[in-house]
Amino acid sequence: IFVMLAHPVAHAKSPGIFNEIFEQKGLDSLMVPLSCRPEDFETFWAGITAAENIRGVIISVPYKVAVYHKCSAAHDRAARVESANSVRRLPDGSWYADNFDGVGFID
């Protein structure tokens, strides 16, 4: 399971795009859009971390900085701006942050 996190999340196109790719490639995966009020973020993130079958999260506003600070390791792109738009779970259960915003802007 992968999660798209935003508030609000109704505008998010990532779940549809990723689910189509998962299906085309025959992958047993699903991306679910989830909305969380900012005041509930700490509880929400604890739940995401406790759910062992969540493998990654795509992050949108307003959570990019908050999620970055929940990660134990990060790509240089994310570390430079202290912001993450994607995280993946590491084998030890911790999170690894990356940020593709600049890459997408240049491409």
Short mmCIF file of C-alpha atoms in Angstrom, two decimals, residues 7-106:
data_model
loop_
_atom_site.label_atom_id
_atom_site.label_comp_id
_atom_site.label_asym_id
_atom_site.label_seq_id
_atom_site.Cartn_x
_atom_site.Cartn_y
_atom_site.Cartn_z
CA HIS A 7 -4.97 18.50 2.84
CA PRO A 8 -7.20 18.70 1.01
CA VAL A 9 -6.52 15.65 -1.15
CA ALA A 10 -9.39 15.82 -3.67
CA HIS A 11 -7.16 17.54 -6.27
CA ALA A 12 -4.52 14.80 -6.20
CA LYS A 13 -3.95 12.99 -9.48
CA SER A 14 -1.12 10.73 -8.25
CA PRO A 15 -3.31 7.87 -6.96
CA GLY A 16 -5.02 7.39 -10.32
CA ILE A 17 -1.75 7.61 -12.23
CA PHE A 18 0.11 5.20 -9.94
CA ASN A 19 -2.77 2.72 -9.72
CA GLU A 20 -2.91 2.56 -13.52
CA ILE A 21 0.84 1.88 -13.64
CA PHE A 22 0.55 -0.80 -10.92
CA GLU A 23 -2.20 -2.51 -12.91
CA GLN A 24 -0.32 -2.31 -16.24
CA LYS A 25 2.76 -3.85 -14.65
CA GLY A 26 0.80 -6.51 -12.78
CA LEU A 27 1.98 -5.25 -9.40
CA ASP A 28 0.10 -6.14 -6.24
CA SER A 29 0.07 -2.51 -5.10
CA LEU A 30 -2.44 0.24 -4.45
CA MET A 31 -2.16 3.99 -3.81
CA VAL A 32 -4.79 5.49 -1.54
CA PRO A 33 -5.45 9.25 -1.24
CA LEU A 34 -5.67 10.32 2.42
CA SER A 35 -6.47 13.71 3.85
CA CYS A 36 -5.41 14.77 7.32
CA ARG A 37 -6.12 18.01 9.13
CA PRO A 38 -2.88 19.75 10.15
CA GLU A 39 -3.79 19.56 13.84
CA ASP A 40 -4.05 15.76 13.52
CA PHE A 41 -0.75 15.22 11.70
CA GLU A 42 1.20 13.68 14.63
CA THR A 43 -1.49 11.08 15.27
CA PHE A 44 -1.87 10.42 11.54
CA TRP A 45 1.87 9.89 11.05
CA ALA A 46 2.05 7.55 14.04
CA GLY A 47 -0.69 5.47 12.38
CA ILE A 48 1.08 5.44 9.01
CA THR A 49 4.28 4.29 10.69
CA ALA A 50 2.47 1.63 12.74
CA ALA A 51 0.86 0.18 9.59
CA GLU A 52 3.69 -2.11 8.48
CA ASN A 53 2.25 -2.71 5.00
CA ILE A 54 2.49 0.96 3.99
CA ARG A 55 5.62 1.03 1.85
CA GLY A 56 5.71 4.68 0.81
CA VAL A 57 3.99 8.05 0.86
CA ILE A 58 3.67 10.80 -1.73
CA ILE A 59 3.42 14.10 0.12
CA SER A 60 1.77 17.36 -0.88
CA VAL A 61 0.98 20.57 0.95
CA PRO A 62 0.99 21.28 3.81
CA TYR A 63 3.09 18.30 4.99
CA LYS A 64 6.36 18.32 3.02
CA VAL A 65 8.50 19.83 5.80
CA ALA A 66 6.80 17.96 8.65
CA VAL A 67 7.24 14.59 6.94
CA TYR A 68 10.88 15.33 6.10
CA HIS A 69 11.57 15.76 9.82
CA LYS A 70 10.04 12.32 10.54
CA CYS A 71 12.64 10.60 8.34
CA SER A 72 15.85 8.98 9.56
CA ALA A 73 17.67 9.44 6.25
CA ALA A 74 17.29 11.58 3.14
CA HIS A 75 18.56 12.09 -0.38
CA ASP A 76 20.62 15.26 -0.82
CA ARG A 77 17.75 16.82 -2.81
CA ALA A 78 15.48 16.59 0.22
CA ALA A 79 18.15 17.46 2.77
CA ARG A 80 19.07 20.69 0.99
CA VAL A 81 15.55 22.06 1.26
CA GLU A 82 14.47 20.11 4.39
CA SER A 83 11.36 19.05 2.53
CA ALA A 84 10.09 15.73 1.17
CA ASN A 85 7.52 14.98 -1.48
CA SER A 86 8.07 11.23 -1.29
CA VAL A 87 9.22 8.84 1.40
CA ARG A 88 9.80 5.11 1.38
CA ARG A 89 10.00 2.71 4.27
CA LEU A 90 13.42 1.24 4.95
CA PRO A 91 13.91 -2.41 6.04
CA ASP A 92 14.21 -1.33 9.68
CA GLY A 93 10.82 0.44 9.51
CA SER A 94 12.21 3.98 9.42
CA TRP A 95 11.58 6.42 6.56
CA TYR A 96 13.82 7.70 3.75
CA ALA A 97 12.96 11.12 2.29
CA ASP A 98 13.38 12.39 -1.25
CA ASN A 99 12.17 15.45 -3.11
CA PHE A 100 11.54 15.46 -6.86
CA ASP A 101 10.04 18.95 -7.06
CA GLY A 102 13.19 20.46 -8.60
CA VAL A 103 13.66 17.53 -10.97
CA GLY A 104 10.07 17.89 -12.19
CA PHE A 105 10.50 21.63 -12.64
CA ILE A 106 13.65 21.22 -14.75
#
